Tab-separated table of C-alpha atoms and ligand atoms in Angstrom:
chain	number	residue	atom	x	y	z
W	10	MET	CA	206.094	-27.786	-7.680
W	11	LEU	CA	206.552	-28.984	-4.052
W	12	LYS	CA	207.713	-25.484	-3.315
W	13	ASP	CA	204.465	-24.069	-4.645
W	14	TRP	CA	202.479	-26.443	-2.346
W	15	ILE	CA	204.533	-25.623	0.622
W	16	ASN	CA	204.040	-21.846	0.041
W	17	LYS	CA	200.338	-22.471	-0.394
W	18	GLY	CA	200.308	-24.416	2.910
W	19	ARG	CA	202.093	-21.490	4.622
W	20	LEU	CA	199.303	-19.108	3.695
W	21	LYS	CA	196.509	-21.489	4.434
W	22	SER	CA	197.485	-22.966	7.822
W	23	PRO	CA	198.870	-20.499	10.345
W	24	TRP	CA	199.017	-22.370	13.724
W	25	ILE	CA	199.014	-19.972	16.628
W	26	VAL	CA	200.633	-20.276	19.951
W	27	HIS	CA	199.170	-17.791	22.422
W	28	PHE	CA	201.395	-16.441	25.108
W	29	ASP	CA	199.993	-14.372	27.930
W	30	CYS	CA	202.631	-12.050	29.396
W	31	GLY	CA	200.557	-11.154	32.374
W	32	SER	CA	197.575	-9.571	30.752
W	33	CYS	CA	194.385	-8.656	32.563
W	34	ASN	CA	192.622	-11.471	30.640
W	35	GLY	CA	190.606	-9.122	28.530
W	36	CYS	CA	192.813	-9.797	25.448
W	37	ASP	CA	192.953	-13.507	26.143
W	38	ILE	CA	189.097	-13.756	26.263
W	39	GLU	CA	188.988	-11.952	22.890
W	40	VAL	CA	191.496	-14.465	21.427
W	41	LEU	CA	189.355	-17.317	22.752
W	42	ALA	CA	186.214	-15.631	21.252
W	43	CYS	CA	187.845	-16.085	17.816
W	44	LEU	CA	187.647	-19.845	18.255
W	45	THR	CA	183.937	-19.886	19.022
W	46	PRO	CA	181.351	-20.677	16.352
W	47	ILE	CA	180.616	-16.971	15.781
W	48	TYR	CA	184.071	-16.230	14.372
W	49	ASP	CA	185.324	-19.758	13.801
W	50	VAL	CA	188.872	-18.998	12.732
W	51	GLU	CA	189.452	-22.742	11.895
W	52	ARG	CA	187.731	-21.796	8.617
W	53	PHE	CA	191.023	-20.221	7.640
W	54	GLY	CA	193.004	-23.135	8.890
W	55	ILE	CA	194.041	-21.212	12.056
W	56	ILE	CA	194.394	-23.447	15.072
W	57	ASN	CA	195.292	-22.415	18.549
W	58	ILE	CA	197.980	-24.926	19.233
W	59	GLY	CA	199.611	-25.204	22.690
W	60	ASP	CA	203.063	-26.051	21.552
W	61	PRO	CA	205.536	-23.534	20.288
W	62	LYS	CA	207.416	-26.228	18.360
W	63	HIS	CA	204.343	-26.676	16.126
W	64	ALA	CA	203.390	-23.044	15.904
W	65	ASP	CA	203.861	-20.616	13.021
W	66	VAL	CA	202.602	-17.446	14.691
W	67	LEU	CA	203.229	-16.182	18.240
W	68	LEU	CA	200.382	-14.181	19.583
W	69	VAL	CA	201.431	-12.143	22.620
W	70	THR	CA	199.063	-10.401	24.970
W	71	GLY	CA	199.736	-8.419	28.058
W	72	THR	CA	202.560	-6.384	29.520
W	73	VAL	CA	206.068	-7.687	29.146
W	74	ASN	CA	208.002	-7.323	32.411
W	75	HIS	CA	211.569	-8.171	33.477
W	76	ARG	CA	210.501	-11.510	34.772
W	77	ASN	CA	208.611	-12.953	31.833
W	78	LYS	CA	210.651	-11.472	29.091
W	79	HIS	CA	212.958	-14.571	29.332
W	80	VAL	CA	210.075	-16.845	28.935
W	81	LEU	CA	208.866	-14.807	25.891
W	82	LYS	CA	212.281	-15.003	24.364
W	83	ASN	CA	212.471	-18.699	25.073
W	84	ILE	CA	209.161	-19.482	23.447
W	85	TYR	CA	210.150	-17.400	20.437
W	86	ASP	CA	213.387	-19.253	20.146
W	87	GLN	CA	211.637	-22.609	20.284
W	88	MET	CA	209.452	-21.950	17.151
W	89	PRO	CA	210.964	-23.221	13.993
W	90	SER	CA	211.157	-20.653	11.243
W	91	PRO	CA	209.423	-19.287	9.213
W	92	LYS	CA	207.544	-17.592	12.073
W	93	ALA	CA	205.648	-14.437	12.695
W	94	VAL	CA	204.818	-12.425	15.961
W	95	ILE	CA	201.637	-10.546	16.539
W	96	ALA	CA	201.593	-8.167	19.558
W	97	MET	CA	198.142	-7.563	20.905
W	98	GLY	CA	196.368	-4.874	22.851
W	99	ALA	CA	197.639	-1.675	24.344
W	100	CYS	CA	199.776	-3.650	26.848
W	101	GLY	CA	201.517	-5.669	24.108
W	102	LEU	CA	202.152	-2.575	22.122
W	103	SER	CA	203.646	-0.379	24.720
W	104	GLY	CA	202.959	-1.521	28.202
W	105	GLY	CA	199.525	0.203	28.138
W	106	VAL	CA	198.313	1.531	31.416
W	107	PHE	CA	201.127	-0.307	33.154
W	108	ARG	CA	203.980	1.236	31.093
W	109	GLU	CA	205.186	3.417	33.971
W	110	ALA	CA	205.396	0.575	36.489
W	111	TYR	CA	208.980	-0.154	37.703
W	112	ASN	CA	209.012	-3.755	36.479
W	113	VAL	CA	207.579	-3.244	33.072
W	114	VAL	CA	209.832	-3.459	29.973
W	115	GLY	CA	207.467	-1.823	27.503
W	116	GLY	CA	206.191	-3.359	24.314
W	117	VAL	CA	206.761	-6.841	23.056
W	118	ASP	CA	209.068	-5.457	20.401
W	119	LYS	CA	211.671	-4.647	23.061
W	120	VAL	CA	212.271	-8.288	23.416
W	121	ILE	CA	211.539	-9.967	20.117
W	122	PRO	CA	210.858	-8.674	16.615
W	123	VAL	CA	207.102	-8.037	16.032
W	124	ASP	CA	205.546	-8.288	12.555
W	125	VAL	CA	201.983	-7.065	13.304
W	126	TYR	CA	200.499	-4.802	15.947
W	127	VAL	CA	196.851	-5.082	16.892
W	128	ARG	CA	195.522	-2.153	18.639
W	129	GLY	CA	192.769	-1.911	21.231
W	130	CYS	CA	192.144	-2.505	24.885
W	131	PRO	CA	191.080	-5.133	24.304
W	132	PRO	CA	191.005	-5.519	20.542
W	133	LYS	CA	187.841	-6.823	18.834
W	134	PRO	CA	187.999	-10.450	17.544
W	135	GLU	CA	187.622	-8.900	14.064
W	136	ALA	CA	190.792	-6.943	14.679
W	137	ILE	CA	192.632	-9.993	15.848
W	138	ILE	CA	191.641	-11.996	12.701
W	139	ASP	CA	192.606	-9.009	10.654
W	140	GLY	CA	196.022	-9.008	12.320
W	141	VAL	CA	196.673	-12.622	11.331
W	142	VAL	CA	195.551	-11.850	7.817
W	143	HIS	CA	198.096	-8.999	7.774
W	144	ALA	CA	200.753	-11.323	9.093
W	145	LEU	CA	200.000	-13.683	6.309
W	146	GLY	CA	200.141	-10.802	3.850
W	147	LYS	CA	203.664	-10.095	5.034
W	148	VAL	CA	204.572	-13.876	4.702
W	149	LYS	CA	203.222	-13.803	1.183
W	150	ALA	CA	205.145	-10.675	0.305
W	151	ALA	CA	208.300	-12.252	1.647
W	152	LEU	CA	207.697	-15.502	-0.325
W	153	GLU	CA	207.190	-13.524	-3.509
W	154	ALA	CA	210.375	-11.573	-2.918
W	155	ALA	CA	212.273	-14.766	-2.448
W	156	GLY	CA	210.696	-16.130	-5.704
P	9	MET	CA	201.790	-60.009	-9.856
P	10	GLY	CA	198.345	-58.399	-9.881
P	11	LYS	CA	198.302	-58.331	-6.053
P	12	LEU	CA	201.716	-56.733	-5.947
P	13	LEU	CA	200.514	-53.953	-8.340
P	14	LEU	CA	197.367	-53.456	-6.184
P	15	ALA	CA	199.410	-53.227	-3.087
P	16	THR	CA	201.821	-50.717	-4.511
P	17	ILE	CA	198.943	-48.596	-5.864
P	18	ALA	CA	197.261	-48.797	-2.382
P	19	VAL	CA	200.494	-47.533	-0.725
P	20	ILE	CA	200.561	-44.582	-3.133
P	21	LEU	CA	196.914	-43.688	-2.793
P	22	ALA	CA	196.496	-44.367	0.899
P	23	PRO	CA	197.906	-40.925	2.082
P	24	VAL	CA	195.481	-39.117	-0.264
P	25	ILE	CA	192.605	-41.070	1.124
P	26	GLY	CA	193.739	-40.740	4.655
P	27	GLY	CA	194.147	-37.014	4.166
P	28	LEU	CA	190.748	-36.611	2.649
P	29	VAL	CA	189.183	-38.626	5.541
P	30	ALA	CA	190.939	-36.312	7.926
P	31	GLY	CA	189.585	-33.311	6.093
P	32	LEU	CA	186.090	-34.645	6.141
P	33	ASP	CA	186.561	-35.563	9.831
P	34	ARG	CA	187.381	-31.827	10.604
P	35	LYS	CA	184.527	-30.564	8.392
P	36	CYS	CA	182.001	-32.894	10.098
P	37	THR	CA	183.271	-31.989	13.501
P	38	ALA	CA	182.872	-28.260	12.689
P	39	TRP	CA	179.312	-29.109	11.373
P	40	LEU	CA	178.444	-30.927	14.643
P	41	GLN	CA	179.579	-27.870	16.507
P	42	SER	CA	177.672	-25.503	14.181
P	43	ARG	CA	180.752	-23.970	12.617
P	44	VAL	CA	181.816	-23.703	9.124
P	45	GLY	CA	185.068	-25.576	9.445
P	46	PRO	CA	188.157	-25.637	7.418
P	47	PRO	CA	188.299	-26.666	3.720
P	48	ILE	CA	188.407	-30.410	3.074
P	49	LEU	CA	191.979	-30.084	1.848
P	50	GLN	CA	193.194	-28.466	5.016
P	51	PRO	CA	195.165	-31.436	6.341
P	52	PHE	CA	197.205	-31.381	3.034
P	53	TYR	CA	197.901	-27.694	3.489
P	54	ASP	CA	199.037	-28.364	7.056
P	55	VAL	CA	201.375	-31.139	6.060
P	56	PHE	CA	202.966	-29.265	3.171
P	57	LYS	CA	203.440	-26.275	5.479
P	58	LEU	CA	205.126	-28.469	8.128
P	59	LEU	CA	207.345	-30.039	5.425
P	60	GLY	CA	208.587	-26.546	4.538
P	61	LYS	CA	209.568	-25.575	8.131
P	62	SER	CA	213.074	-25.588	9.296
P	63	PRO	CA	214.031	-28.852	10.828
P	64	MET	CA	214.515	-28.691	14.677
P	65	MET	CA	215.138	-31.904	16.464
P	66	MET	CA	216.317	-32.752	19.971
P	67	ASN	CA	218.612	-35.667	18.906
P	68	PRO	CA	219.176	-37.758	15.839
P	69	TRP	CA	217.062	-40.536	17.307
P	70	GLN	CA	213.918	-38.636	16.484
P	71	ILE	CA	214.626	-38.790	12.736
P	72	LEU	CA	215.122	-42.570	12.820
P	73	THR	CA	212.044	-43.240	14.989
P	74	VAL	CA	209.863	-41.017	12.683
P	75	TRP	CA	210.982	-42.853	9.611
P	76	VAL	CA	210.583	-46.310	11.195
P	77	TYR	CA	207.076	-45.262	12.178
P	78	LEU	CA	206.252	-44.039	8.740
P	79	VAL	CA	207.771	-47.127	6.914
P	80	SER	CA	205.992	-49.564	9.270
P	81	SER	CA	202.642	-47.844	8.633
P	82	MET	CA	203.168	-47.987	4.966
P	83	LEU	CA	204.184	-51.639	5.265
P	84	THR	CA	200.917	-52.565	7.073
P	85	VAL	CA	198.862	-51.061	4.272
P	86	PHE	CA	201.044	-52.778	1.692
P	87	LEU	CA	200.676	-56.142	3.494
P	88	PHE	CA	196.988	-55.702	3.799
P	89	PHE	CA	196.368	-55.153	0.139
P	90	LEU	CA	198.843	-57.954	-0.662
P	91	GLY	CA	196.332	-60.168	1.237
P	92	SER	CA	198.911	-61.236	3.678
P	93	ASP	CA	198.816	-62.458	7.218
P	94	LEU	CA	196.894	-60.422	9.818
P	95	LEU	CA	199.360	-61.369	12.625
P	96	LEU	CA	202.300	-60.203	10.529
P	97	MET	CA	200.536	-56.815	10.059
P	98	PHE	CA	199.895	-56.644	13.730
P	99	PHE	CA	203.519	-56.985	14.507
P	100	VAL	CA	204.566	-54.454	11.986
P	101	LEU	CA	202.031	-51.985	13.332
P	102	THR	CA	203.387	-52.458	16.855
P	103	ILE	CA	206.937	-51.914	15.828
P	104	GLY	CA	205.921	-48.550	14.329
P	105	ALA	CA	203.948	-47.602	17.436
P	106	VAL	CA	206.930	-48.566	19.712
P	107	PHE	CA	209.363	-46.544	17.791
P	108	PHE	CA	207.090	-43.571	17.837
P	109	VAL	CA	207.008	-43.767	21.629
P	110	MET	CA	210.753	-44.260	21.830
P	111	GLY	CA	211.294	-40.968	19.862
P	112	ALA	CA	209.275	-39.087	22.505
P	113	LEU	CA	211.013	-40.977	25.359
P	114	SER	CA	214.407	-39.992	23.992
P	115	THR	CA	213.835	-36.315	24.793
P	116	GLN	CA	214.073	-34.567	28.076
P	117	SER	CA	210.705	-32.798	28.014
P	118	PRO	CA	208.348	-33.879	30.774
P	119	TYR	CA	205.431	-33.319	28.484
P	120	ALA	CA	206.775	-35.776	25.965
P	121	GLN	CA	207.641	-38.143	28.763
P	122	VAL	CA	204.082	-38.195	30.211
P	123	GLY	CA	202.653	-38.443	26.757
P	124	ALA	CA	204.907	-41.451	25.935
P	125	GLN	CA	203.911	-43.271	29.164
P	126	ARG	CA	200.299	-42.650	28.358
P	127	GLU	CA	200.786	-43.809	24.728
P	128	LEU	CA	202.401	-47.052	26.095
P	129	VAL	CA	199.308	-47.655	28.259
P	130	THR	CA	197.108	-46.903	25.332
P	131	MET	CA	198.950	-49.508	23.309
P	132	LEU	CA	198.577	-51.987	26.193
P	133	THR	CA	194.772	-51.363	26.016
P	134	TYR	CA	194.132	-51.817	22.210
P	135	GLU	CA	196.592	-54.503	21.346
P	136	PRO	CA	194.981	-57.510	23.100
P	137	LEU	CA	191.711	-56.510	21.680
P	138	ILE	CA	193.076	-56.407	18.122
P	139	ILE	CA	194.593	-59.776	18.628
P	140	LEU	CA	191.337	-61.113	19.869
P	141	VAL	CA	189.594	-59.696	16.811
P	142	PHE	CA	192.047	-61.386	14.602
P	143	VAL	CA	191.813	-64.692	16.356
P	144	SER	CA	188.078	-64.642	16.030
P	145	ILE	CA	188.248	-63.833	12.379
P	146	ALA	CA	190.598	-66.803	12.008
P	147	MET	CA	188.268	-69.005	13.944
P	148	VAL	CA	185.465	-68.277	11.589
P	149	THR	CA	187.250	-68.294	8.244
P	150	GLY	CA	189.942	-70.826	9.245
P	151	SER	CA	192.882	-68.543	8.192
P	152	PHE	CA	194.714	-65.466	9.238
P	153	LYS	CA	195.206	-64.419	5.674
P	154	VAL	CA	193.357	-61.336	4.437
P	155	SER	CA	193.010	-62.871	0.930
P	156	GLU	CA	191.087	-65.719	2.378
P	157	VAL	CA	188.832	-63.540	4.468
P	158	PHE	CA	187.891	-61.823	1.331
P	159	THR	CA	186.957	-65.132	-0.439
P	160	TYR	CA	184.913	-66.286	2.586
P	161	GLY	CA	181.272	-66.307	1.219
P	162	LYS	CA	179.374	-64.518	3.994
P	163	PRO	CA	179.876	-61.089	5.687
P	164	LEU	CA	181.749	-61.691	8.954
P	165	LEU	CA	179.449	-59.158	10.572
P	166	TYR	CA	176.685	-61.759	10.872
P	167	GLN	CA	178.817	-64.118	12.915
P	168	LEU	CA	181.021	-61.527	14.763
P	169	PRO	CA	178.848	-58.550	15.563
P	170	LEU	CA	180.173	-58.102	19.033
P	171	MET	CA	183.774	-58.397	17.741
P	172	PHE	CA	183.027	-55.538	15.515
P	173	VAL	CA	182.199	-53.445	18.584
P	174	VAL	CA	185.442	-54.544	20.103
P	175	LEU	CA	187.326	-53.455	16.986
P	176	GLY	CA	185.373	-50.189	17.317
P	177	TYR	CA	187.016	-49.637	20.747
P	178	ALA	CA	190.406	-50.313	19.300
P	179	LEU	CA	189.711	-48.006	16.364
P	180	THR	CA	188.759	-45.183	18.655
P	181	ILE	CA	191.959	-45.614	20.639
P	182	LYS	CA	194.155	-45.992	17.510
P	183	LEU	CA	192.620	-42.904	15.860
P	184	ARG	CA	193.222	-40.890	18.995
P	185	LYS	CA	189.607	-39.858	19.416
P	186	SER	CA	187.912	-38.854	22.682
P	187	PRO	CA	187.311	-40.225	25.185
P	188	PHE	CA	190.634	-42.172	24.504
P	189	ASP	CA	192.845	-39.405	23.301
P	190	ILE	CA	194.771	-39.194	26.537
P	191	SER	CA	198.280	-39.346	25.015
P	192	ALA	CA	198.104	-36.679	22.331
P	193	CYS	CA	195.000	-34.626	22.523
P	194	HIS	CA	194.474	-31.710	20.200
P	195	HIS	CA	192.682	-29.680	22.890
P	196	ALA	CA	194.711	-30.420	25.990
P	197	HIS	CA	196.782	-27.268	25.971
P	198	GLN	CA	196.955	-26.820	29.608
P	199	GLU	CA	197.669	-30.380	30.583
P	200	ILE	CA	200.184	-32.094	28.563
P	201	VAL	CA	200.444	-29.646	25.585
P	202	ARG	CA	200.501	-32.302	22.795
P	203	GLY	CA	201.828	-35.342	24.731
P	204	VAL	CA	203.875	-37.653	22.588
P	205	LEU	CA	203.916	-35.118	19.825
P	206	THR	CA	205.350	-32.254	21.968
P	207	GLU	CA	208.970	-32.647	20.868
P	208	TYR	CA	208.257	-33.457	17.189
P	209	SER	CA	208.287	-30.428	14.962
P	210	GLY	CA	208.351	-29.352	11.355
P	211	PRO	CA	209.104	-32.100	8.799
P	212	GLN	CA	209.022	-34.780	11.439
P	213	LEU	CA	205.584	-33.837	12.500
P	214	ALA	CA	204.467	-33.872	8.806
P	215	LEU	CA	205.814	-37.399	8.478
P	216	ILE	CA	203.955	-38.543	11.626
P	217	GLU	CA	200.825	-37.031	10.181
P	218	ILE	CA	201.231	-38.960	6.971
P	219	ALA	CA	201.920	-42.112	8.947
P	220	HIS	CA	198.721	-41.517	10.838
P	221	TRP	CA	196.879	-41.279	7.550
P	222	TYR	CA	198.252	-44.762	6.629
P	223	ASP	CA	197.072	-45.996	9.990
P	224	VAL	CA	193.612	-44.703	9.385
P	225	VAL	CA	193.475	-46.460	5.969
P	226	PHE	CA	194.673	-49.669	7.485
P	227	VAL	CA	192.248	-49.566	10.297
P	228	LEU	CA	189.354	-48.780	7.973
P	229	GLY	CA	190.563	-51.765	5.896
P	230	LEU	CA	190.197	-54.043	8.950
P	231	CYS	CA	186.601	-52.753	9.398
P	232	ALA	CA	186.028	-53.542	5.727
P	233	LEU	CA	186.898	-57.183	6.385
P	234	PHE	CA	183.563	-57.465	8.187
P	235	TRP	CA	181.554	-57.002	5.084
P	236	ALA	CA	183.886	-58.034	2.414
P	237	THR	CA	181.241	-59.624	0.147
P	238	SER	CA	179.522	-56.614	-1.307
P	239	PHE	CA	180.997	-53.250	-2.252
P	240	TRP	CA	178.021	-51.163	-1.051
P	241	GLY	CA	177.747	-53.094	2.200
P	242	CYS	CA	181.365	-52.477	2.813
P	243	ALA	CA	181.044	-48.761	1.892
P	244	ILE	CA	178.038	-48.259	4.143
P	245	LEU	CA	179.656	-50.047	7.024
P	246	LEU	CA	182.801	-47.872	6.794
P	247	VAL	CA	180.842	-44.602	6.522
P	248	VAL	CA	178.609	-45.526	9.455
P	249	THR	CA	181.507	-46.669	11.595
P	250	TYR	CA	183.586	-43.588	10.984
P	251	PHE	CA	180.575	-41.317	11.518
P	252	ALA	CA	179.877	-43.037	14.810
P	253	GLU	CA	183.553	-42.424	15.791
P	254	LEU	CA	183.154	-38.749	15.081
P	255	VAL	CA	180.008	-38.395	17.117
P	256	ILE	CA	181.581	-40.209	19.992
P	257	ASP	CA	184.613	-37.965	19.621
P	258	ASN	CA	182.397	-34.868	19.876
P	259	VAL	CA	180.064	-35.878	22.665
P	260	THR	CA	182.622	-37.281	25.069
P	261	ALA	CA	185.308	-35.655	27.209
P	262	ARG	CA	188.708	-37.051	27.812
P	263	MET	CA	189.046	-39.578	30.537
P	264	THR	CA	191.906	-40.898	32.674
P	265	TYR	CA	194.082	-43.821	31.590
P	266	LYS	CA	192.849	-46.020	34.496
P	267	TRP	CA	189.300	-45.471	33.417
P	268	MET	CA	190.280	-46.402	29.876
P	269	LEU	CA	192.070	-49.511	30.924
P	270	LYS	CA	189.189	-50.731	33.051
P	271	THR	CA	186.411	-49.977	30.670
P	272	VAL	CA	187.973	-51.074	27.465
P	273	TRP	CA	189.434	-54.315	28.825
P	274	GLY	CA	186.315	-55.032	30.833
P	275	TRP	CA	183.869	-54.499	27.891
P	276	GLY	CA	186.319	-55.660	25.233
P	277	LEU	CA	186.921	-59.048	26.983
P	278	ALA	CA	183.268	-59.513	27.976
P	279	LEU	CA	182.007	-58.888	24.437
P	280	SER	CA	184.705	-61.075	22.913
P	281	VAL	CA	183.972	-64.016	25.274
P	282	LEU	CA	180.215	-63.641	24.538
P	283	ASN	CA	180.757	-63.564	20.864
P	284	LEU	CA	183.072	-66.632	20.954
P	285	LEU	CA	180.678	-68.588	23.217
P	286	TRP	CA	177.827	-67.818	20.800
P	287	LEU	CA	180.026	-68.948	17.849
P	288	TYR	CA	180.696	-72.176	19.499
P	289	ALA	CA	177.048	-72.814	20.586
P	290	GLY	CA	175.672	-71.862	17.251
B	22	SF4	S1	195.320	-4.274	26.438
B	22	SF4	FE1	193.667	-3.876	27.844
B	22	SF4	S2	192.488	-5.719	27.725
B	22	SF4	FE2	194.450	-6.223	26.898
B	22	SF4	S3	195.665	-6.975	28.556
B	22	SF4	FE3	196.058	-4.825	28.546
B	22	SF4	S4	194.647	-3.890	29.863
B	22	SF4	FE4	193.843	-6.039	29.509
């Protein structure tokens, strides 16, 4: 019974830590827009928490480069499992317009495993919320597979 | 025997009530900010999720400190419903708070360190006030025992209205509401992340949350002492007080610890002295 409740909690309270790998701020503004009264993601129990140790979902925006990939990896490692990663925006997916630059690694998935990709430059808040819902769908599927 | 049973039931029910209060708190906050807000049961989802996360602690100390914090919070609720001594409860409450800070201090993280220092200042601020409130209650009723306060014929609020305001200050600090949430703010991402809570994670964080719920119940119980004669009076007092806390939480921004120390001690002591003088004169 306790396990049922824990699983229910996992689906109902994804706490997000938002890491900006040097984005142009376009994606970050859209993430913050999700918290405003119009979208109000707290309805779904989503909180933008500042601490990787409390977070369940890592939301990465911007281009990963050779300097900040260590930071990204570090933040990912600090999150207790189960955890999910969402890569956001063209930059997060592949490096976007900056992908040819000499210091750019490419997408977030070159450094840490990514569960959900949210497209756009920048993505709409609806798309971001959709991304979190997708991540939760994956968590749910994993939970069901585990029994 | 009856009292023991009541106290045991209270200890079992307190987290449920505390969790519901926390849920209502978040719902009301959302309402004040014209949002929809999370479901009322959201705090329970959060805690169960945290319980299911893989444990990740910096050192074994943290486990001990968290458990001591939880047990001492449970013990305060137990003692309160047993009708025990207010001073005893105060000491037990302090032990819990001190261990909680020690857990944060035992880690290397500068965020946790800063948060712990601020939490210590916070404790320094509210503890003298709570003691003053207890002493004034004892001056009116002639005893520090909760059971005797409950048998005192009149609502204490008539004789100690200013002390209730002082308790309100302590309440705001203990519940970590703005403008006094300087040690573990929910919204201070950029500054100290989560302060004292930074290094606690997963199951430990869940236990801290549960201990906080016990604290909420205990503090509301203290408020209830001020109108112990009638059920409805007591209920109205609690609802109005908590709602006032919520509004204050939402309309104020965070302040510095120096401001907190000055304001709370200044006003708290002034109000206490006024009330006690009035009690003597009257
Ligand atoms: S995807 Fe577009 S909006 Fe987002 S960080 Fe990159 S350039 Fe900026």
